Amino acid sequence: MRDPHHDLDDRIARFATIWGRAIFPVTATSLTRPEFEQHLVPLARTLTEALHARPFDASAAQGVGAELVAVHCTDPEALAGTLGVIESYLVLYCGPDSAAGDGSESTEEYRSRCARLQHGIAAGFARALRERTLREQEAIARSALTARIDAQQALHASEERFRAVFEGAAVGIGIADLEGNILEVNDTLLKMFGGLEGHVRSRNVSEWGHPDDTPHVWKMYGELVRGEREHYRVEKPYYRHDGTVLWTNLTVSLLRDADGRPQYQLALMEDTTERRLLNLRLRYEATHDALTGLPNRTLFFERLEKALNAAPGSRFGLCYLDLDGFKAVNDSLGHSAGDRLLVEVADRLQSCATGPGEVVARLGGDEFVALTTGPGAQTEEKVTDLAVRILTALSTPIRLEGRELSVRGSIGIVEGASGERTPAEVLRSADITMYRAKAAGGNRFEFADAEADARAIT
């Protein structure tokens, strides 16, 4: 009989080989491909262990992303290739049928975990790449400022060399005294703020507060100007003169004189506004259904997991909806018409979930879910009311290609206290209950029943 752990090692090694072949051509490394693939084996093992960990924690994936940067996999195509390989092969090779899994979680849950591991790798990769860049740029800026101070007693040529570095830096650089008065900024920083010198020069740092500043930002600033810390790094927003928001990665360092006394503060600003907007866009696309715009399975599982892990005393109600006879629409009018029907249904469902703690999502095909949360016994009333609103909204015929289509749906309802079941168990119970409603004639809702669930599973 083959050792299951040895089988898992083989699976991990094959996964690392696929991974290496995908990203080695865009990696600036002196390693040979076999050596590079061997370097990926422990990273693949880390992802496998994270995939099977109980409780699940995606933070280990951030270290994998950072390690890719450490071995010079800094090309964006390397990250894209890594995410593609993990999406396609991690669960296939290292998922529930491997020696690491005991079969207690569904393949669906493993794919949800895989998606969160992908987000962790991307976050770790971006953070490590940004920190490496900032370290290099900070070293340049410090050297430039040191050259400037020395140039006050040196030749004019030294001043010119400093000016070339200061003005040519790719990041915004600002110098202020300990009272916060801005003494000098480079052109890059001016452009970041809209190009108006009066909005930047002769200002005081204290005037640049923003409502989204975290409380510890100004606490660290006070410690720095008092000489209690040497530097700090934060993500900080600023208002431009036109009212738009500039997001930056800000590094502020304390500069001391020859006797060690605090003298100036040096600020390095990296404009992250476009990257932040891109990340928000990527996050939206990864968590929303492309056809209907509703939250997708990944985001819904996050919301459901949060509801199930809420404080004691919290309850939840879930409606699992499946359209009756949707296949007939696809078969008779075509998939394009079916898609338009789904969009109209999604709009109606969205209009039903307007209360606090209510959300609607599309799981796939013609399956939708609605979630409501609340304290105490109110949840059973809320979820019943939500199911009635959904069926009422669907009762009005939908006009499609000159025809009026009557849309019916079957709903399975699960209601209960948080902390008692996992998301997979809740969805399974709701699915069973939905089919019980469909078997009873459809166009109705049924509440989950433990005995009925047990009979269906048997």
Coordinates of C-alpha atoms in Angstrom, one line a residue:
M1 CA 0.0 0.0 0.0
R2 CA 1.4 3.4 -1.0
D3 CA 2.3 5.9 1.8
P4 CA -0.3 8.7 1.4
H5 CA 2.3 11.3 2.6
H6 CA 4.7 10.1 -0.1
D7 CA 1.8 10.5 -2.6
L8 CA 1.2 14.1 -1.4
D9 CA 5.0 14.8 -1.8
D10 CA 4.7 13.7 -5.4
R11 CA 1.6 15.8 -6.0
I12 CA 3.3 18.9 -4.5
A13 CA 6.4 18.2 -6.7
R14 CA 4.3 18.0 -9.9
F15 CA 2.4 21.2 -9.0
A16 CA 5.8 22.9 -8.4
T17 CA 7.0 21.7 -11.8
I18 CA 3.9 23.1 -13.5
W19 CA 4.3 26.4 -11.6
G20 CA 8.0 26.7 -12.5
R21 CA 7.4 26.1 -16.2
A22 CA 4.7 28.8 -16.2
I23 CA 6.8 31.6 -14.7
F24 CA 10.5 30.7 -15.3
P25 CA 10.6 32.4 -18.7
V26 CA 9.8 35.8 -17.1
T27 CA 12.0 35.4 -14.0
A28 CA 15.3 37.2 -13.8
T29 CA 17.3 34.6 -11.9
S30 CA 20.6 32.9 -12.3
L31 CA 19.1 29.5 -11.3
T32 CA 18.5 26.8 -13.8
R33 CA 14.9 25.7 -14.4
P34 CA 15.3 22.5 -12.3
E35 CA 16.9 24.5 -9.5
F36 CA 14.1 27.1 -9.7
E37 CA 11.4 24.4 -9.6
Q38 CA 13.1 22.9 -6.5
H39 CA 12.9 26.4 -4.9
L40 CA 9.1 26.4 -5.5
V41 CA 8.5 23.1 -3.8
P42 CA 8.5 24.5 -0.2
L43 CA 6.3 27.4 -1.4
A44 CA 3.9 24.8 -2.9
R45 CA 3.9 22.9 0.4
T46 CA 3.1 26.1 2.3
L47 CA 0.1 26.7 0.0
T48 CA -1.0 23.1 0.4
E49 CA -0.8 23.3 4.2
A50 CA -2.8 26.6 4.2
L51 CA -5.4 25.0 1.9
H52 CA -6.1 22.2 4.4
A53 CA -5.5 24.2 7.7
R54 CA -8.3 24.3 10.3
P55 CA -9.2 27.0 11.0
F56 CA -8.4 28.3 7.5
D57 CA -5.9 31.3 7.5
A58 CA -4.9 32.8 4.1
S59 CA -2.1 34.9 5.7
A60 CA 0.6 32.3 4.9
A61 CA 0.0 33.1 1.2
Q62 CA 1.3 36.6 1.7
G63 CA 4.7 35.1 2.6
V64 CA 4.6 33.1 -0.7
G65 CA 4.0 36.3 -2.7
A66 CA 6.9 38.0 -0.9
E67 CA 9.2 35.1 -1.5
L68 CA 8.5 35.4 -5.3
V69 CA 9.9 38.9 -5.2
A70 CA 12.9 37.7 -3.1
V71 CA 13.9 35.4 -6.0
H72 CA 13.4 38.1 -8.6
C73 CA 10.0 37.1 -9.9
T74 CA 9.1 40.8 -10.2
D75 CA 7.6 40.8 -13.6
P76 CA 3.7 41.3 -13.6
E77 CA 3.5 38.3 -15.9
A78 CA 5.1 36.2 -13.2
L79 CA 2.3 37.1 -10.7
A80 CA -0.4 36.6 -13.4
G81 CA 1.1 33.2 -14.2
T82 CA 1.3 32.2 -10.6
L83 CA -2.3 33.1 -9.9
G84 CA -3.4 31.2 -13.0
V85 CA -1.5 28.1 -12.0
I86 CA -2.9 28.2 -8.5
E87 CA -6.5 28.7 -9.8
S88 CA -6.2 25.8 -12.2
Y89 CA -4.0 23.2 -10.5
L90 CA -3.7 23.7 -6.7
V91 CA -7.0 22.1 -5.8
L92 CA -6.6 19.5 -8.6
Y93 CA -3.2 18.3 -7.3
C94 CA -3.3 19.2 -3.6
G95 CA -7.0 19.4 -2.8
P96 CA -9.4 17.1 -0.9
D97 CA -8.4 13.9 -2.8
S98 CA -4.7 14.3 -1.6
A99 CA -3.2 12.7 1.5
A100 CA -3.5 16.0 3.3
G101 CA -7.3 16.1 3.1
D102 CA -9.8 14.1 5.1
G103 CA -12.8 14.8 2.9
S104 CA -14.6 16.9 5.5
E105 CA -14.7 19.9 3.3
S106 CA -16.3 20.1 -0.1
T107 CA -14.4 20.8 -3.3
E108 CA -16.5 24.0 -3.4
E109 CA -15.1 25.2 -0.1
Y110 CA -11.5 24.3 -1.2
R111 CA -12.0 26.5 -4.3
S112 CA -13.2 29.3 -2.1
R113 CA -10.1 28.9 0.0
C114 CA -8.0 28.8 -3.2
A115 CA -9.4 32.1 -4.3
R116 CA -8.5 33.7 -0.9
L117 CA -5.0 32.3 -1.2
Q118 CA -4.7 34.0 -4.6
H119 CA -5.7 37.3 -3.0
G120 CA -3.0 36.7 -0.3
I121 CA -0.3 36.0 -2.8
A122 CA -1.1 39.1 -4.8
A123 CA -1.1 41.2 -1.6
G124 CA 2.2 39.8 -0.4
F125 CA 3.8 40.2 -3.9
A126 CA 2.6 43.9 -4.2
R127 CA 3.7 44.7 -0.6
A128 CA 7.2 43.2 -1.0
L129 CA 7.7 44.8 -4.4
R130 CA 6.7 48.2 -3.1
E131 CA 8.9 47.9 0.0
R132 CA 11.9 47.0 -2.1
T133 CA 11.3 49.9 -4.4
L134 CA 10.9 52.3 -1.4
R135 CA 14.0 51.1 0.3
E136 CA 16.0 51.8 -2.9
Q137 CA 14.4 55.2 -3.3
E138 CA 14.8 56.2 0.3
A139 CA 18.5 55.4 0.1
I140 CA 18.8 57.6 -2.9
A141 CA 16.8 60.4 -1.3
R142 CA 18.9 60.2 1.9
S143 CA 22.1 60.3 -0.1
A144 CA 20.7 63.3 -2.0
L145 CA 19.8 65.2 1.2
T146 CA 23.2 64.4 2.8
A147 CA 24.9 65.7 -0.3
R148 CA 22.8 68.9 -0.1
I149 CA 23.7 69.6 3.5
D150 CA 27.4 69.0 2.7
A151 CA 27.1 71.3 -0.4
Q152 CA 26.4 74.3 1.8
Q153 CA 30.1 74.3 2.6
A154 CA 31.4 72.7 -0.6
L155 CA 31.8 73.6 -4.2
H156 CA 29.0 74.7 -6.5
A157 CA 29.3 71.4 -8.4
S158 CA 28.2 69.4 -5.4
E159 CA 25.0 71.5 -5.2
E160 CA 24.3 70.8 -8.8
R161 CA 24.7 67.1 -8.3
F162 CA 22.3 67.1 -5.5
R163 CA 19.8 69.1 -7.4
A164 CA 19.9 66.6 -10.3
V165 CA 19.1 63.7 -8.0
F166 CA 16.5 65.7 -6.0
E167 CA 14.6 66.9 -9.0
G168 CA 15.0 63.7 -11.0
A169 CA 13.7 61.3 -8.4
A170 CA 10.7 59.2 -9.4
V171 CA 9.0 59.7 -6.0
G172 CA 7.9 63.0 -4.4
I173 CA 10.4 64.4 -1.9
G174 CA 9.7 67.1 0.6
I175 CA 11.8 68.7 3.3
A176 CA 10.3 70.4 6.4
D177 CA 11.6 71.8 9.6
L178 CA 10.6 70.4 13.0
E179 CA 7.7 72.9 13.3
G180 CA 6.2 71.4 10.1
N181 CA 7.0 74.3 7.8
I182 CA 7.7 73.0 4.3
L183 CA 11.1 74.2 3.1
E184 CA 11.5 72.5 -0.3
V185 CA 9.8 70.0 -2.5
N186 CA 10.7 68.4 -5.9
D187 CA 8.8 68.7 -9.1
T188 CA 7.5 65.1 -8.8
L189 CA 5.7 66.0 -5.5
L190 CA 4.3 69.2 -7.0
K191 CA 2.8 67.2 -9.9
M192 CA 1.3 64.8 -7.5
F193 CA -0.6 67.7 -5.9
G194 CA -1.8 69.2 -9.2
G195 CA 1.2 71.4 -10.1
L196 CA 0.3 74.5 -8.0
E197 CA 3.3 75.6 -6.0
G198 CA 1.2 77.8 -3.7
H199 CA -0.8 74.7 -2.6
V200 CA 2.4 73.0 -1.5
R201 CA 5.3 75.3 -0.8
S202 CA 5.1 77.6 2.3
R203 CA 2.4 75.4 3.8
N204 CA 2.6 73.6 7.1
V205 CA 2.4 69.8 7.4
S206 CA -0.4 70.1 10.0
E207 CA -2.7 71.6 7.4
W208 CA -2.7 68.4 5.5
G209 CA -5.0 66.4 7.7
H210 CA -7.6 64.1 6.1
P211 CA -10.7 62.5 7.6
D212 CA -9.4 59.1 6.6
D213 CA -6.2 59.5 8.5
T214 CA -5.8 56.7 11.0
P215 CA -5.4 57.9 14.6
H216 CA -1.8 56.7 14.9
V217 CA -0.6 58.7 11.9
W218 CA -0.3 62.0 13.8
K219 CA 0.8 60.2 17.0
M220 CA 3.8 58.8 15.1
Y221 CA 4.4 62.3 13.6
G222 CA 4.6 63.9 17.0
E223 CA 7.1 61.2 18.2
L224 CA 9.3 61.8 15.2
V225 CA 9.6 65.6 15.5
R226 CA 10.3 65.1 19.2
G227 CA 13.2 62.8 18.3
E228 CA 11.5 59.7 19.9
R229 CA 11.5 57.8 16.6
E230 CA 13.6 57.8 13.5
H231 CA 11.0 57.1 10.8
Y232 CA 7.5 55.8 10.1
R233 CA 5.7 54.6 7.1
V234 CA 1.9 54.8 6.5
E235 CA -0.7 54.9 3.8
K236 CA -2.0 58.5 3.8
P237 CA -4.5 60.4 1.7
Y238 CA -4.3 64.1 0.9
Y239 CA -6.7 66.6 -0.7
R240 CA -5.5 68.2 -3.9
H241 CA -6.4 71.9 -4.6
D242 CA -9.4 70.7 -6.8
G243 CA -10.9 68.6 -4.1
T244 CA -9.8 65.2 -5.5
V245 CA -8.0 62.8 -3.2
L246 CA -4.3 61.8 -3.6
W247 CA -3.4 58.4 -2.0
T248 CA 0.2 57.9 -1.1
N249 CA 2.6 55.5 0.6
L250 CA 4.3 58.0 2.9
T251 CA 7.7 57.5 4.5
V252 CA 8.9 60.2 6.9
S253 CA 12.4 60.2 8.3
L254 CA 14.1 62.3 11.0
L255 CA 17.4 64.0 9.9
R256 CA 19.8 65.0 12.7
D257 CA 22.7 67.4 12.7
A258 CA 26.4 66.4 13.3
D259 CA 25.8 66.4 17.0
G260 CA 22.8 64.1 16.8
R261 CA 20.1 66.8 17.4
P262 CA 16.9 66.6 15.3
Q263 CA 17.1 69.1 12.5
Y264 CA 14.8 68.3 9.6
Q265 CA 12.1 65.9 8.5
L266 CA 12.3 64.2 5.1
A267 CA 9.1 62.9 3.4
L268 CA 9.0 60.4 0.5
M269 CA 5.7 60.1 -1.2
E270 CA 4.7 57.4 -3.7
D271 CA 1.5 58.1 -5.6
T272 CA -0.7 55.0 -5.2
T273 CA -4.0 56.5 -6.3
E274 CA -4.3 54.6 -9.6
R275 CA -3.1 51.3 -8.0
R276 CA -5.6 51.7 -5.2
L277 CA -8.4 52.3 -7.7
L278 CA -7.2 49.3 -9.8
N279 CA -7.1 47.1 -6.7
L280 CA -10.7 48.2 -5.8
R281 CA -11.7 47.4 -9.4
L282 CA -10.0 44.0 -9.3
R283 CA -11.6 43.2 -6.0
Y284 CA -15.0 44.2 -7.4
E285 CA -14.6 42.0 -10.5
A286 CA -13.3 39.1 -8.4
T287 CA -16.3 39.2 -6.0
H288 CA -19.2 40.2 -8.4
D289 CA -21.1 38.2 -11.0
A290 CA -20.1 39.5 -14.5
L291 CA -23.6 39.1 -15.9
T292 CA -25.9 40.5 -13.2
G293 CA -23.5 42.6 -11.2
L294 CA -24.7 40.9 -8.0
P295 CA -22.2 39.6 -5.4
N296 CA -20.9 36.2 -6.6
R297 CA -20.3 32.9 -4.7
T298 CA -16.9 34.1 -3.3
L299 CA -18.2 37.3 -1.8
F300 CA -21.4 35.6 -0.5
F301 CA -19.4 33.0 1.3
E302 CA -17.4 35.7 3.0
R303 CA -20.6 37.5 4.1
L304 CA -22.2 34.2 5.2
E305 CA -19.1 33.2 7.2
K306 CA -19.0 36.6 8.9
A307 CA -22.7 36.2 9.8
L308 CA -22.1 32.7 11.2
N309 CA -19.1 34.0 13.3
A310 CA -21.0 37.0 14.6
A311 CA -21.4 37.7 18.4
P312 CA -23.5 35.4 20.6
G313 CA -27.1 36.2 20.3
S314 CA -27.0 37.0 16.6
R315 CA -29.1 35.1 14.1
F316 CA -29.3 34.7 10.4
G317 CA -31.8 33.8 7.7
L318 CA -31.0 32.5 4.3
C319 CA -33.2 32.1 1.2
Y320 CA -31.9 29.8 -1.5
L321 CA -33.8 30.5 -4.8
D322 CA -33.9 28.4 -7.9
L323 CA -36.1 29.4 -10.9
D324 CA -38.7 26.9 -12.0
G325 CA -38.5 25.9 -15.6
F326 CA -35.5 28.1 -16.5
K327 CA -34.1 25.3 -18.7
A328 CA -37.1 25.6 -21.0
V329 CA -36.4 29.3 -21.6
N330 CA -32.8 28.5 -22.7
D331 CA -33.9 25.6 -24.8
S332 CA -36.7 27.5 -26.6
L333 CA -35.4 31.1 -26.8
G334 CA -31.7 30.6 -26.6
H335 CA -29.0 31.4 -24.0
S336 CA -29.0 35.1 -24.9
A337 CA -32.6 35.4 -23.9
G338 CA -31.9 33.3 -20.8
D339 CA -29.2 35.7 -19.8
R340 CA -31.5 38.7 -20.2
L341 CA -34.1 37.0 -18.1
L342 CA -31.5 36.4 -15.4
V343 CA -30.5 40.1 -15.4
E344 CA -34.2 41.1 -15.0
V345 CA -34.6 38.6 -12.1
A346 CA -31.4 39.9 -10.5
D347 CA -32.7 43.5 -10.6
R348 CA -36.0 42.4 -9.0
L349 CA -34.2 40.5 -6.3
Q350 CA -31.9 43.5 -5.6
S351 CA -34.9 45.7 -5.1
C352 CA -36.2 43.2 -2.5
A353 CA -33.0 43.2 -0.3
T354 CA -33.0 46.8 0.8
G355 CA -33.2 46.4 4.6
P356 CA -30.3 46.6 7.0
G357 CA -28.2 43.4 7.0
E358 CA -29.8 42.1 3.7
V359 CA -27.8 41.0 0.7
V360 CA -28.6 39.1 -2.5
A361 CA -26.0 37.1 -4.6
R362 CA -25.9 34.9 -7.6
L363 CA -24.3 31.5 -7.0
G364 CA -24.4 30.4 -10.7
G365 CA -26.9 29.4 -13.4
D366 CA -30.4 30.3 -12.2
E367 CA -29.5 29.9 -8.5
F368 CA -29.7 33.0 -6.2
V369 CA -29.4 33.5 -2.5
A370 CA -30.5 36.2 -0.1
L371 CA -29.2 36.7 3.4
T372 CA -30.6 38.7 6.3
T373 CA -29.1 39.0 9.8
G374 CA -30.4 40.4 13.0
P375 CA -30.9 39.9 16.8
G376 CA -33.2 37.4 18.4
A377 CA -36.4 36.0 17.1
Q378 CA -36.8 38.9 14.6
T379 CA -34.8 37.0 12.1
E380 CA -37.4 34.4 11.4
E381 CA -40.0 37.1 10.7
K382 CA -37.5 39.0 8.5
V383 CA -36.5 36.0 6.4
T384 CA -40.1 35.0 5.9
D385 CA -40.9 38.6 4.8
L386 CA -37.9 38.5 2.5
A387 CA -39.1 35.3 0.8
V388 CA -42.6 36.7 0.3
R389 CA -41.1 39.8 -1.2
I390 CA -39.0 37.8 -3.6
L391 CA -41.9 35.6 -4.8
T392 CA -44.1 38.7 -5.1
A393 CA -41.5 40.5 -7.2
L394 CA -41.2 37.5 -9.5
S395 CA -45.0 37.2 -9.9
T396 CA -45.1 40.0 -12.5
P397 CA -44.4 38.6 -16.0
I398 CA -41.2 39.6 -17.7
R399 CA -41.4 40.9 -21.2
L400 CA -38.8 39.3 -23.4
E401 CA -38.5 39.3 -27.2
G402 CA -42.2 40.3 -27.6
R403 CA -43.3 37.6 -25.2
E404 CA -44.5 37.8 -21.6
L405 CA -42.8 35.1 -19.5
S406 CA -44.2 34.1 -16.1
V407 CA -41.3 33.5 -13.8
R408 CA -41.7 31.1 -10.8
G409 CA -39.2 30.2 -8.2
S410 CA -38.7 27.7 -5.3
I411 CA -37.1 28.9 -2.1
G412 CA -35.4 26.9 0.7
I413 CA -35.1 28.8 3.9
V414 CA -32.5 28.2 6.7
E415 CA -32.8 30.2 9.8
G416 CA -30.8 29.9 13.0
A417 CA -28.2 31.1 15.5
S418 CA -24.7 32.1 14.6
G419 CA -21.9 29.8 15.6
E420 CA -23.8 26.5 15.1
R421 CA -23.0 25.5 11.5
T422 CA -20.5 26.1 8.8
P423 CA -21.3 27.9 5.6
A424 CA -21.2 24.6 3.6
E425 CA -23.6 23.0 6.0
V426 CA -26.0 26.0 5.8
L427 CA -25.9 25.9 1.9
R428 CA -26.4 22.2 1.8
S429 CA -29.5 22.4 4.1
A430 CA -30.9 25.3 2.0
D431 CA -30.3 23.4 -1.2
I432 CA -32.2 20.3 0.1
T433 CA -35.0 22.5 1.4
M434 CA -35.3 24.3 -2.0
Y435 CA -35.7 21.0 -3.8
R436 CA -38.4 20.0 -1.3
A437 CA -40.3 23.2 -2.2
K438 CA -39.8 22.5 -5.9
A439 CA -41.1 18.9 -5.4
A440 CA -44.2 20.3 -3.7
G441 CA -45.2 22.2 -6.8
G442 CA -42.8 25.2 -6.8
N443 CA -43.5 28.9 -6.6
R444 CA -43.3 28.6 -2.8
F445 CA -40.9 28.5 0.1
E446 CA -40.2 25.9 2.7
F447 CA -38.2 26.1 6.0
A448 CA -35.4 23.7 6.6
D449 CA -36.1 20.7 8.7
A450 CA -33.3 18.5 10.3
E451 CA -35.3 15.3 9.8
A452 CA -36.1 16.1 6.2
D453 CA -32.5 16.9 5.6
A454 CA -31.4 13.6 7.1
R455 CA -33.8 11.6 4.9
A456 CA -32.7 13.5 1.8
I457 CA -29.0 12.8 2.5
T458 CA -29.8 9.1 3.2

